[in-house]
Coordinates of C-alpha atoms in Angstrom, one line a residue:
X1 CA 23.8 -6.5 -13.8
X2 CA 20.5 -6.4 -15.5
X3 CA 19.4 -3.2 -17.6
X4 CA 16.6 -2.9 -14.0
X5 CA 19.7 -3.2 -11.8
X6 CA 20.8 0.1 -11.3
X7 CA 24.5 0.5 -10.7
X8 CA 25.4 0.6 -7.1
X9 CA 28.5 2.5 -7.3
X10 CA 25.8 5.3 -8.3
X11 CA 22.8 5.0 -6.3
X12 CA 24.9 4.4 -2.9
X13 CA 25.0 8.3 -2.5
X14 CA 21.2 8.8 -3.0
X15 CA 19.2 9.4 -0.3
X16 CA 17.8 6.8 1.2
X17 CA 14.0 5.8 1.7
X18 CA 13.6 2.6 3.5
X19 CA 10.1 0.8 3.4
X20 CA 9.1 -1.7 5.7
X21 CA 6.3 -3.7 5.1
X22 CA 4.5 -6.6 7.7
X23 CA 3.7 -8.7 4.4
X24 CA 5.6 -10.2 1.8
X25 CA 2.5 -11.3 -0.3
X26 CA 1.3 -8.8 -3.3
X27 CA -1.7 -7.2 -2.5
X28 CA -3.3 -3.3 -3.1
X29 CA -0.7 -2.0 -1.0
X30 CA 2.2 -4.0 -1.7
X31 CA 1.2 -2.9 -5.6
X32 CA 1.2 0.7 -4.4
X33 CA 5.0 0.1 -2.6
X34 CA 6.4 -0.9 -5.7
X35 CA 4.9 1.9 -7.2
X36 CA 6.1 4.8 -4.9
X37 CA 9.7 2.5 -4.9
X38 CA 9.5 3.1 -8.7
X39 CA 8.2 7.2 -8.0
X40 CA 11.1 7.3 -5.4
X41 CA 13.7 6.2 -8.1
X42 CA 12.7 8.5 -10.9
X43 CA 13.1 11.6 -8.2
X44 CA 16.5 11.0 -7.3
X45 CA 16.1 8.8 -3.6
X46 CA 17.2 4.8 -3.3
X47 CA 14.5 2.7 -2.8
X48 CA 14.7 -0.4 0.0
X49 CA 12.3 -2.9 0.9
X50 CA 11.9 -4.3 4.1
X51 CA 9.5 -6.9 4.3
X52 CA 9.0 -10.7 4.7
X53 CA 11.0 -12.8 1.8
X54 CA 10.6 -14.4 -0.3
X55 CA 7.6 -13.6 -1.2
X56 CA 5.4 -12.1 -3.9
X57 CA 6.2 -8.8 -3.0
X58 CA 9.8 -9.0 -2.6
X59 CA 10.1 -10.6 -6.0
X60 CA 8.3 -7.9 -8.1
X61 CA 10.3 -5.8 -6.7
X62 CA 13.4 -7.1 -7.2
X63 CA 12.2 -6.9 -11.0
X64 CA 11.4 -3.5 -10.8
X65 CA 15.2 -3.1 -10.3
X66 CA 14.5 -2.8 -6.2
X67 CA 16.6 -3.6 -3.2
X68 CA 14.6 -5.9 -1.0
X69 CA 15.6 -6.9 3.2
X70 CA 14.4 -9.7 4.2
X71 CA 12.6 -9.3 7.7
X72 CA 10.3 -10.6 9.8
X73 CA 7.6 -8.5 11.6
X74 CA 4.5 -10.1 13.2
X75 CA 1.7 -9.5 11.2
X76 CA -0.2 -8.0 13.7
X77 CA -3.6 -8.9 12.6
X78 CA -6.7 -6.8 13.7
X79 CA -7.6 -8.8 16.9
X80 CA -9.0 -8.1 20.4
X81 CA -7.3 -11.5 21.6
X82 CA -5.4 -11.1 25.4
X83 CA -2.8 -13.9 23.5
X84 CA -2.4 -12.3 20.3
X85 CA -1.6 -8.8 21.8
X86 CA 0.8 -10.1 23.8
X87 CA 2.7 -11.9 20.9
X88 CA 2.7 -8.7 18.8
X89 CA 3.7 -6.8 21.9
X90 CA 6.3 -9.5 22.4
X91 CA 7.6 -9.0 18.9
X92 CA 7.5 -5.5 18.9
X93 CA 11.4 -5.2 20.6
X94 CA 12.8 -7.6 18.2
X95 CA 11.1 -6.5 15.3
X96 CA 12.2 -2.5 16.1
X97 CA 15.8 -3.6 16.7
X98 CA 15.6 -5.3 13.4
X99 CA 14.3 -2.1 11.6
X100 CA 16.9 0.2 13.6
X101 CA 19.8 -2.5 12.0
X102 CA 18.7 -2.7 8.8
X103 CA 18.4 1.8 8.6
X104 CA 21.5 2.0 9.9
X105 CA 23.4 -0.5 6.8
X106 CA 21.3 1.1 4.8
X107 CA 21.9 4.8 5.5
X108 CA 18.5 5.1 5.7
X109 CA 17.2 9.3 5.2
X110 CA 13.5 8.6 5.8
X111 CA 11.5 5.5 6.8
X112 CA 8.5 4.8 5.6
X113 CA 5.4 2.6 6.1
X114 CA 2.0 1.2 4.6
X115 CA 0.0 0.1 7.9
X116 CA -0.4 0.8 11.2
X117 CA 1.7 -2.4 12.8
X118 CA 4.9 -1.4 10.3
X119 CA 4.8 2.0 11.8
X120 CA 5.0 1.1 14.9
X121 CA 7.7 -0.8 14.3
X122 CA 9.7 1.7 12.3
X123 CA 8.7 4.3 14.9
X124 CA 11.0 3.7 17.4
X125 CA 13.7 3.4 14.5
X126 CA 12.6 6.4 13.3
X127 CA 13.3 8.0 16.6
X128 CA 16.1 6.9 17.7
X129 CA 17.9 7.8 14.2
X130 CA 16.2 11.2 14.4
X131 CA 14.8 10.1 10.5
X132 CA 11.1 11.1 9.7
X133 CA 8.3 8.6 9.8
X134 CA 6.3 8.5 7.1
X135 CA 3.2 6.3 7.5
X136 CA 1.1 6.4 4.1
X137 CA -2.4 5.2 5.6
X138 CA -4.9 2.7 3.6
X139 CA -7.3 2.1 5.8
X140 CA -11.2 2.8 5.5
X141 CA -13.1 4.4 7.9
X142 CA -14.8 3.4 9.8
X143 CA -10.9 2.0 11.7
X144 CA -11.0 -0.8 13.6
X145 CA -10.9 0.2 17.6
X146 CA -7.4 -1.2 17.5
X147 CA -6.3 0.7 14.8
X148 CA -7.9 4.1 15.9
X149 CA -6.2 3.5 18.9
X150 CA -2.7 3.0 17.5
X151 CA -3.1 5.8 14.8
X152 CA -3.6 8.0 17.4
X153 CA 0.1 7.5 18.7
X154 CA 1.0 7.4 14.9
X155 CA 0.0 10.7 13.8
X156 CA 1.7 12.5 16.7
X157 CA 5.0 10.4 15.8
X158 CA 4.8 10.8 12.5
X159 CA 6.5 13.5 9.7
X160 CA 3.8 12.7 7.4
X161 CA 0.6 10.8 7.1

C-alpha cells in the first residue's frame, strides 16, 4: 500500500460519497472531481469514482489515493438527433441499474454528480436508496434547450445543486 493508499480497514466506516462521471478523460470538471474527492477525504467521507476506465480521469485519481469504478454511461452529448435520444434513452435503464449496484457495494451515503446526463443517471439511484443527489452544475448560461429541459427535472430531484 502506497503512502496515497489510505488503509481500507480505516476508511471502510467513513461515509460514503460516490461520484459518477459520463467521462473518463481529464478535463475542467474531471480536475474539479479529483479536487472535491481530495476536499471529501480531508473532511472525514470516502471518496469513489464512478466513471469510464481507464482513462485519464480514473488514473489521476487513483494517484490522488482514490477509489475509482469502472462504468460505462452514454455520453449523452448535447444533440437534438431522434437516433441519439433514443440511444441515451436506451442506455438510461442499464446505466441506472449499474449506478444503483455499484451504491449499494459501496455503501454509498450521498451520490453525487458533475453534469446533467450523470444525474440523471444517478437519480433514480439516488431514489430508490433514499441517498441525496447532489448535482454540482458547470454549465454556462445561456443552457442548451436540452439541458434546460433536463435541469428542470434535476433541481426538483435534487438535495443540492
Amino acid at each position: 500500500m502506497s503512502a496515497l493508499q489510505p488503509d481500507p480497514s480505516t476508511t471502510e466506516a467513513l461515509p460514503t460519497v460516490l461520484t459518477v462521471n459520463r467521462v473518463g478523460f481529464l478535463g475542467g470538471v474531471e480536475r474539479i472531481i479529483v479536487a472535491c474527492a481530495d476536499a471529501a477525504r480531508a473532511s472525514g467521507f470516502r471518496p469513489v469514482i464512478a466513471c469510464p476506465a481507464p482513462g485519464a480521469l480514473a488514473s489521476t485519481a487513483e494517484q490522488h489515493g482514490h477509489r475509482v469504478i469502472s462504468t460505462l454511461i452514454d455520453g449523452g452529448k448535447s444533440t437534438m438527433s431522434p437516433v441519439k435520444l433514443l440511444r441515451l434513452a436506451m442506455s438510461l435503464h442499464t446505466g441506472r441499474q449499474k449506478i444503483i449496484q455499484i451504491a449499494r457495494a459501496e455503501r454509498a451515503s450521498v451520490l453525487h454528480t458533475h453534469h446533467p446526463v450523470s444525474a440523471l443517471f444517478a437519480m433514480s439511484a439516488a431514489s430508490r436508496l433514499h441517498l441525496p443527489l447532489i448535482w454540482h452544475a458547470h454549465e454556462t448560461l445561456p443552457l442548451r434547450p436540452q439541458y434546460r429541459l433536463l435541469g428542470r427535472r434535476l433541481i426538483s430531484r435534487c438535495a443540492f445543486y
